[in-house]
PDB file of N, CA and C in Angstrom:
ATOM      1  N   UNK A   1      40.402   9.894 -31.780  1.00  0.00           N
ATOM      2  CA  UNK A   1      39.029  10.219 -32.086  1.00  0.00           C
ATOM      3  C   UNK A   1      38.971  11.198 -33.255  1.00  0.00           C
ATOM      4  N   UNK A   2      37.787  11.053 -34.380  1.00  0.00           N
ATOM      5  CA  UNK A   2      37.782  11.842 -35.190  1.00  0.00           C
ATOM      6  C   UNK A   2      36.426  12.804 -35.404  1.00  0.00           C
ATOM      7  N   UNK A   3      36.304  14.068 -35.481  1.00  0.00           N
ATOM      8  CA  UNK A   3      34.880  14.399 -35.440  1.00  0.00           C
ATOM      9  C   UNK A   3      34.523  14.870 -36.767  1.00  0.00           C
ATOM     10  N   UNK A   4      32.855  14.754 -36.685  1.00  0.00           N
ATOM     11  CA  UNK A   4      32.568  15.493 -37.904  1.00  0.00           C
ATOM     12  C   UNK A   4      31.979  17.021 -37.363  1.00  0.00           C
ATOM     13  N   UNK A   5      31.951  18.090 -38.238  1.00  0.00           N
ATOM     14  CA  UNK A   5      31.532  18.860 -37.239  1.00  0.00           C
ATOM     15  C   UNK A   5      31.026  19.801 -38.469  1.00  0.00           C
ATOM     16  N   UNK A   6      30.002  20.764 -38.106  1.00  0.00           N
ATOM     17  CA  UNK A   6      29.322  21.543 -39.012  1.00  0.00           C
ATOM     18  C   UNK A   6      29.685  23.160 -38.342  1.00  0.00           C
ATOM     19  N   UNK A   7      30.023  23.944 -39.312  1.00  0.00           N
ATOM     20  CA  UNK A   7      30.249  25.637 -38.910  1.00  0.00           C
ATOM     21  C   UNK A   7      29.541  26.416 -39.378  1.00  0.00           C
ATOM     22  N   UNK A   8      29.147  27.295 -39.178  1.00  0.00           N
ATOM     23  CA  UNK A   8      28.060  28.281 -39.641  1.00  0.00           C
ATOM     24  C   UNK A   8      28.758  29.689 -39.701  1.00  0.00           C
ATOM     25  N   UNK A   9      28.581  30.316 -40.763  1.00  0.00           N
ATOM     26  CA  UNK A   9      29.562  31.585 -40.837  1.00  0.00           C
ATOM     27  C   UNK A   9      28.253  32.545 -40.362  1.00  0.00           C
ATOM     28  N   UNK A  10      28.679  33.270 -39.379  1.00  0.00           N
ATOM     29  CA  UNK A  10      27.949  34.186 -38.659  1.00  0.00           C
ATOM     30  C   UNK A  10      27.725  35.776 -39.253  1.00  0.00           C
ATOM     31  N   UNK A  11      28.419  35.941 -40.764  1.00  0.00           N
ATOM     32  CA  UNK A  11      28.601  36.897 -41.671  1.00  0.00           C
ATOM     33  C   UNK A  11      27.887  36.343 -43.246  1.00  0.00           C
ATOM     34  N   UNK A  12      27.647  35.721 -43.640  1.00  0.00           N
ATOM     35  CA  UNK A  12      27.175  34.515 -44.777  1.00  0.00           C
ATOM     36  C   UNK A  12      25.908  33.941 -44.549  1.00  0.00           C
ATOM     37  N   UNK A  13      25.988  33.206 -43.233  1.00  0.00           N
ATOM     38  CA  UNK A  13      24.851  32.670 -42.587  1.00  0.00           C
ATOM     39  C   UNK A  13      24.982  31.080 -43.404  1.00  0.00           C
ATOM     40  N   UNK A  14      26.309  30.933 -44.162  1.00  0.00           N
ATOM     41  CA  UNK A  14      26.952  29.374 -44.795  1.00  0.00           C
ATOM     42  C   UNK A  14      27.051  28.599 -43.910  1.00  0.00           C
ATOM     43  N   UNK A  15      26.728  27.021 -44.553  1.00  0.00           N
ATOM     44  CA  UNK A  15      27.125  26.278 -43.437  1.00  0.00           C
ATOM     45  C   UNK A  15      28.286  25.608 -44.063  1.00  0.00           C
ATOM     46  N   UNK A  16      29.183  25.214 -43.209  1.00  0.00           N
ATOM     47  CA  UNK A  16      30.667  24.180 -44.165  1.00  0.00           C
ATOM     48  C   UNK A  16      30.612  22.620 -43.147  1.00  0.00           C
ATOM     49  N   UNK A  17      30.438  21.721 -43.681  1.00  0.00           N
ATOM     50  CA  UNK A  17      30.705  20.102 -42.966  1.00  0.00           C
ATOM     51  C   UNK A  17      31.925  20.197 -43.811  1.00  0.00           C
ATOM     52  N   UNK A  18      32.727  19.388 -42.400  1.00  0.00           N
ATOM     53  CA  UNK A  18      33.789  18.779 -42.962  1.00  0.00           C
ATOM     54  C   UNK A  18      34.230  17.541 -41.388  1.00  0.00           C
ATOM     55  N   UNK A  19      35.474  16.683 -41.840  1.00  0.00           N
ATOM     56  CA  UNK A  19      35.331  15.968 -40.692  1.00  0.00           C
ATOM     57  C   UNK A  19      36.742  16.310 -40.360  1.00  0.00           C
ATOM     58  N   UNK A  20      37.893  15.952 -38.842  1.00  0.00           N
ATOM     59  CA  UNK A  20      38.953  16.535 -38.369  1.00  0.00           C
ATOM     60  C   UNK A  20      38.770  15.933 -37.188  1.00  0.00           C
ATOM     61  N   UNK A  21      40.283  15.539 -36.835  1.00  0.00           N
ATOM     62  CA  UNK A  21      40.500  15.098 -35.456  1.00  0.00           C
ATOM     63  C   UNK A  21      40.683  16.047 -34.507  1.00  0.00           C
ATOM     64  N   UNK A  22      41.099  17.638 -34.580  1.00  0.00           N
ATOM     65  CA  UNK A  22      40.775  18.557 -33.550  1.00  0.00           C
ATOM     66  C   UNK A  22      40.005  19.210 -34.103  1.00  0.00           C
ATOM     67  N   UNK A  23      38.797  19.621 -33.819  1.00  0.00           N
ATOM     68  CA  UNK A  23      37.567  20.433 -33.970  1.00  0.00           C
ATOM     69  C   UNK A  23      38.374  22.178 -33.750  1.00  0.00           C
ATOM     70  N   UNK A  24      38.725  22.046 -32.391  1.00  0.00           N
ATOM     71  CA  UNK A  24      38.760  23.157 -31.751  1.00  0.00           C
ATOM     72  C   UNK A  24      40.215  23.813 -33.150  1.00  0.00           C
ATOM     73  N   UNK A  25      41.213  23.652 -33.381  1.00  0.00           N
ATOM     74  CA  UNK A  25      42.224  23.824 -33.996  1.00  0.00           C
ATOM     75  C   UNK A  25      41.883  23.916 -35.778  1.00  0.00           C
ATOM     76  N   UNK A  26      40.629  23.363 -36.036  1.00  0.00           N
ATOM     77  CA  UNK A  26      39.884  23.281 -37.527  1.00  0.00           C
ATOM     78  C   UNK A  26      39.328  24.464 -37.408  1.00  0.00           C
ATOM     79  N   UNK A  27      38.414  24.772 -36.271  1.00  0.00           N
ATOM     80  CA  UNK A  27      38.063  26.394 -36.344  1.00  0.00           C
ATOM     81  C   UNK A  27      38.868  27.606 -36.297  1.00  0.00           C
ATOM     82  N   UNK A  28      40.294  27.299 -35.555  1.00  0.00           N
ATOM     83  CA  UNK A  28      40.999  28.504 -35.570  1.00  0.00           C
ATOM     84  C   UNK A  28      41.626  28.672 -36.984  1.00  0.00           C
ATOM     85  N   UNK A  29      42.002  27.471 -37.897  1.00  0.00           N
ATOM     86  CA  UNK A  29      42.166  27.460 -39.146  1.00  0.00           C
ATOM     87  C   UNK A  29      41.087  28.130 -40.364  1.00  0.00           C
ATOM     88  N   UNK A  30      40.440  28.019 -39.642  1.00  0.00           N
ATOM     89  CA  UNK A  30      39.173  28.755 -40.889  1.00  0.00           C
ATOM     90  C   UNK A  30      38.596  30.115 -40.705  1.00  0.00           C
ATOM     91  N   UNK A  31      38.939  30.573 -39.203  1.00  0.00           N
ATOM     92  CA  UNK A  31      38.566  32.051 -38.867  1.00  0.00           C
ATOM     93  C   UNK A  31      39.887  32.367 -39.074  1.00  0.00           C
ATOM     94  N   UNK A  32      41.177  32.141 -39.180  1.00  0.00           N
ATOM     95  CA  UNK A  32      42.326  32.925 -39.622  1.00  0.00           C
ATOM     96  C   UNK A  32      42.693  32.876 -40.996  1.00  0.00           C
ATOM     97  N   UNK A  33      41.634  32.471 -41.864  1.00  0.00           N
ATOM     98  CA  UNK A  33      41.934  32.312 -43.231  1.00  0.00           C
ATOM     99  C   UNK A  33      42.668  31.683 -44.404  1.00  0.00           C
ATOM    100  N   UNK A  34      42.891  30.110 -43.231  1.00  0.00           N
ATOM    101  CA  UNK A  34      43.938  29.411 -44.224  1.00  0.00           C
ATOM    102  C   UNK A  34      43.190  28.161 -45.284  1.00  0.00           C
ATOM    103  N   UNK A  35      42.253  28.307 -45.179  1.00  0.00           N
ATOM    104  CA  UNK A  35      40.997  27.540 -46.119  1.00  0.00           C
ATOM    105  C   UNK A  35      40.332  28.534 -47.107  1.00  0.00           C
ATOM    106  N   UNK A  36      40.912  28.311 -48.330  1.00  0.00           N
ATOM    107  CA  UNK A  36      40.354  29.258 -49.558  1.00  0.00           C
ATOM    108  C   UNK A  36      38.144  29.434 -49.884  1.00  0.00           C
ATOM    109  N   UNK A  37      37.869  27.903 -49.284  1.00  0.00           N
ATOM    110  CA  UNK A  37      36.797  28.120 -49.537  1.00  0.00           C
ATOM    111  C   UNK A  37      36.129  28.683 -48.225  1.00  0.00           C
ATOM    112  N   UNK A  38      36.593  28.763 -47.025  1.00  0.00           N
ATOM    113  CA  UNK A  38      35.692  29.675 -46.080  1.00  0.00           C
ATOM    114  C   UNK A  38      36.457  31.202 -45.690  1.00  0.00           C
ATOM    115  N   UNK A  39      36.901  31.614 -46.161  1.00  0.00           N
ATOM    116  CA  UNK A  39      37.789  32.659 -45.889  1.00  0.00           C
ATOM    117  C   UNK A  39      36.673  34.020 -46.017  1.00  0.00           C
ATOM    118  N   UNK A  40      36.358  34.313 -47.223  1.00  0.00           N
ATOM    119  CA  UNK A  40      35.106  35.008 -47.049  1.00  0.00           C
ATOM    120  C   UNK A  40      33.938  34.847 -46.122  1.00  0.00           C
ATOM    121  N   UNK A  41      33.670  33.690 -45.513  1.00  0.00           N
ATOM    122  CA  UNK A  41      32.843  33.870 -44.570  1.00  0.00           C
ATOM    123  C   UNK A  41      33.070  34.222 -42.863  1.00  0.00           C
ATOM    124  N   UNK A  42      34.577  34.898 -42.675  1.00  0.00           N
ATOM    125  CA  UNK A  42      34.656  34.732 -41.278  1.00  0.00           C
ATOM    126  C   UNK A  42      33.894  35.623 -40.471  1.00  0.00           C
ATOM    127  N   UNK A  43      33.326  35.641 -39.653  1.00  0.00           N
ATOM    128  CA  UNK A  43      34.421  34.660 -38.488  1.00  0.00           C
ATOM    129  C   UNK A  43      32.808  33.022 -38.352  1.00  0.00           C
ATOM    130  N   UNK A  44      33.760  32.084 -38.280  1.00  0.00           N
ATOM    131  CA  UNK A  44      32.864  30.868 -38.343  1.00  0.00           C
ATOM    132  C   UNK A  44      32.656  30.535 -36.271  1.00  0.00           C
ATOM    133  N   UNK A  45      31.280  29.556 -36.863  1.00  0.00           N
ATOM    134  CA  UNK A  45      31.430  29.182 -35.220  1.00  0.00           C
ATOM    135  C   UNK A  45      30.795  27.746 -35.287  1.00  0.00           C
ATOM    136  N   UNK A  46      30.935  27.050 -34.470  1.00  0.00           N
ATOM    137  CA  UNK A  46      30.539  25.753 -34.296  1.00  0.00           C
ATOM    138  C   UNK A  46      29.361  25.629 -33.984  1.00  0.00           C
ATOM    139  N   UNK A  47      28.442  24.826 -34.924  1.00  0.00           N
ATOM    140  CA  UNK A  47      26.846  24.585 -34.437  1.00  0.00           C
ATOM    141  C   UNK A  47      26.321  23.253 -33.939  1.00  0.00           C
ATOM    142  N   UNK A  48      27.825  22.528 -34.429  1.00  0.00           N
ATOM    143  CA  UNK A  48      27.143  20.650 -34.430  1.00  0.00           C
ATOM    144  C   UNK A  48      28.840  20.212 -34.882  1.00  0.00           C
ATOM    145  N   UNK A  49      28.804  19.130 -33.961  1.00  0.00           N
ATOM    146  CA  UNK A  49      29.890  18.267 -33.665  1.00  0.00           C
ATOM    147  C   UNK A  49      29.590  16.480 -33.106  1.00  0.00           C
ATOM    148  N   UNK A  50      30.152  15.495 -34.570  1.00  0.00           N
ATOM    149  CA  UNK A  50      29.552  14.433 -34.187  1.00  0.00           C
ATOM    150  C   UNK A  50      31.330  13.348 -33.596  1.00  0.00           C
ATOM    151  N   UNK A  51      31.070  12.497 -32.839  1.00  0.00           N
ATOM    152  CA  UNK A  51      32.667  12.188 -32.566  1.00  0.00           C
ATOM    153  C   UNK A  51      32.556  10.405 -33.246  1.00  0.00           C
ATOM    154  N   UNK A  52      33.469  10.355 -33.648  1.00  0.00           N
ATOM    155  CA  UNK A  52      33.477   8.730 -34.279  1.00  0.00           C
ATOM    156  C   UNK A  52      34.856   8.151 -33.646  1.00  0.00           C
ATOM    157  N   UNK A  53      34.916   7.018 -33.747  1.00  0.00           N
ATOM    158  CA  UNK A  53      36.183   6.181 -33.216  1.00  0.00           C
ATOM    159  C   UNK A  53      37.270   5.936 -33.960  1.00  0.00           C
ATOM    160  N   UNK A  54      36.946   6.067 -35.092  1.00  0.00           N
ATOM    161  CA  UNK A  54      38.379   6.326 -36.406  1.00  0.00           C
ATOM    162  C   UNK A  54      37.596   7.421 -37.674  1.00  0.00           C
ATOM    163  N   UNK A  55      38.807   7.078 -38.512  1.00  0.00           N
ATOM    164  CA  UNK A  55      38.796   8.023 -39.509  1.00  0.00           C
ATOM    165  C   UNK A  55      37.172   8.142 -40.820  1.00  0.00           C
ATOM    166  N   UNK A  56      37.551   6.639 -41.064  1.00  0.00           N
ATOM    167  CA  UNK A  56      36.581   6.296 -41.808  1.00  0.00           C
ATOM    168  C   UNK A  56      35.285   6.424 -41.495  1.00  0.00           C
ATOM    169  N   UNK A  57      34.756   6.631 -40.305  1.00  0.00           N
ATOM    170  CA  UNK A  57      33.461   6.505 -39.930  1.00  0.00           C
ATOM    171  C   UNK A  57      32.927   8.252 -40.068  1.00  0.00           C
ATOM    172  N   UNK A  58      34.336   8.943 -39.924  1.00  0.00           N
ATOM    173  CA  UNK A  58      34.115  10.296 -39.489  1.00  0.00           C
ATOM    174  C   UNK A  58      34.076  10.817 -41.350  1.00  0.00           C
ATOM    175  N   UNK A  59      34.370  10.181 -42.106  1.00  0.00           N
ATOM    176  CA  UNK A  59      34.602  10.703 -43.194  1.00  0.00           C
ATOM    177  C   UNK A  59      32.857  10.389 -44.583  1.00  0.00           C
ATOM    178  N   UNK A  60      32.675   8.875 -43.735  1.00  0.00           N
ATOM    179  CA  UNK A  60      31.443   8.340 -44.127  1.00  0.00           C
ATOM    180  C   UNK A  60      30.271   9.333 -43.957  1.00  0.00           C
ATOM    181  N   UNK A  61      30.233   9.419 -42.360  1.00  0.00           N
ATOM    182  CA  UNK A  61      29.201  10.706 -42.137  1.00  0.00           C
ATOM    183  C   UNK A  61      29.112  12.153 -42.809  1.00  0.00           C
ATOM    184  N   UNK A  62      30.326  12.775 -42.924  1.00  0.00           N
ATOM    185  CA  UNK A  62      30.619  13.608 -43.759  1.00  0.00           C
ATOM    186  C   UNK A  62      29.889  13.811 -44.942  1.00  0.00           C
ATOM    187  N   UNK A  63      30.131  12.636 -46.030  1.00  0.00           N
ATOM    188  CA  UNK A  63      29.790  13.121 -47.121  1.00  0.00           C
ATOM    189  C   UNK A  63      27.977  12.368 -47.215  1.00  0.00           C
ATOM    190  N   UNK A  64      27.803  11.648 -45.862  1.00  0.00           N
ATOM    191  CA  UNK A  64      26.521  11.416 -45.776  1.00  0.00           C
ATOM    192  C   UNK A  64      25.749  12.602 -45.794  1.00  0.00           C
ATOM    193  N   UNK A  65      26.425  13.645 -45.052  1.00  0.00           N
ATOM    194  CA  UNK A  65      25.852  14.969 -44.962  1.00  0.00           C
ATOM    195  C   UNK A  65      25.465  15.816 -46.059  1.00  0.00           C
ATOM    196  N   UNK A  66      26.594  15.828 -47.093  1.00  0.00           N
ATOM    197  CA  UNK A  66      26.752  16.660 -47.766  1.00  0.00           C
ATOM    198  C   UNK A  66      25.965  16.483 -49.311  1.00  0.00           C
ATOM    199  N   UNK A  67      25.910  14.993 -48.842  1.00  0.00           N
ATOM    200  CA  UNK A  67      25.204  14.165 -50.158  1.00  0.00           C
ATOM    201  C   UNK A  67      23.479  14.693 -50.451  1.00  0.00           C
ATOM    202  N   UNK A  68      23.041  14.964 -48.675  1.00  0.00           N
ATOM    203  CA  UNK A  68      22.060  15.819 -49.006  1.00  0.00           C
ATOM    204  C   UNK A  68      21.816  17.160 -49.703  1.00  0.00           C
ATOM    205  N   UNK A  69      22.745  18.090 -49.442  1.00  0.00           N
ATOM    206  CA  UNK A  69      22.697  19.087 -49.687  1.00  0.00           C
ATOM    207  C   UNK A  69      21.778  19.920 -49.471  1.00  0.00           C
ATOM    208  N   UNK A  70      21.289  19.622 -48.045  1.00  0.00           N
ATOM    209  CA  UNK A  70      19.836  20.293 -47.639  1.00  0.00           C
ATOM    210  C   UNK A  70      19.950  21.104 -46.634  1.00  0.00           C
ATOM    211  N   UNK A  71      19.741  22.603 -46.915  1.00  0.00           N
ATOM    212  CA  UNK A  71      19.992  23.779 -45.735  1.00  0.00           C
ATOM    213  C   UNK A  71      19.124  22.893 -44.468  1.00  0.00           C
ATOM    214  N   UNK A  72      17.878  22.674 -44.701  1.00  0.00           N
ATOM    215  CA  UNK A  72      16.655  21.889 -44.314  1.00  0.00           C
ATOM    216  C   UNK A  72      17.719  20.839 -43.202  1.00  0.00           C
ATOM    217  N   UNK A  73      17.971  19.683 -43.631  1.00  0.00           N
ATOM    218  CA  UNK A  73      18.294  18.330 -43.081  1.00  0.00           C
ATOM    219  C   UNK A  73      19.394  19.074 -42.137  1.00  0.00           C
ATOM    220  N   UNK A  74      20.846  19.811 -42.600  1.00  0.00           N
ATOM    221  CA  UNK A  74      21.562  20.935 -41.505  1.00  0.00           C
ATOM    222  C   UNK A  74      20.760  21.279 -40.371  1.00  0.00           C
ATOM    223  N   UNK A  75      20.000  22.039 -40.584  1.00  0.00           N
ATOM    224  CA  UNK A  75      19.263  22.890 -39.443  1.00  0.00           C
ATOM    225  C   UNK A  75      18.267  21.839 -38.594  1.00  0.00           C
ATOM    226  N   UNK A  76      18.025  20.672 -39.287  1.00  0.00           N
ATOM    227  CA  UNK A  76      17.270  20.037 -37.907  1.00  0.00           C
ATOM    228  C   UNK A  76      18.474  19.202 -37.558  1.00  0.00           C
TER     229      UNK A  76
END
């Protein structure tokens, strides 16, 4: 299973989409600072988590997301 999942830096108030087959193990990676682009925002937390059946579907949604680029479309 692959998820897409959205984080919200609770210091920033940023949101980061990205997609990953462990959610839980993607967040401990980004609150311990091994991702250059969220490192300044720690500590992150999970707001939204979508689950897909392979890779591609999880990667489609992704940049479906991002293509918006809407704080707006995130938050609902």
């Amino acid at each position: 299973m692959f998820f897409v999942h959205i984080l919200q830096s609770t210091v920033t108030n940023r949101y980061y989409v990205a997609s990953m087959h462990d959610v839980r193990l993607r967040l401990a990676h980004h609150n311990d600072g091994w991702s250059r682009s969220t490192k300044t925002g720690r500590p992150w937390r999970i707001v939204y988590t979508e689950q897909y059946p392979d890779r591609s579907g999880a990667v489609r949604r992704e940049h479906e997301i991002k293509r918006r680029k809407s704080r707006k479309y995130i938050e609902a």
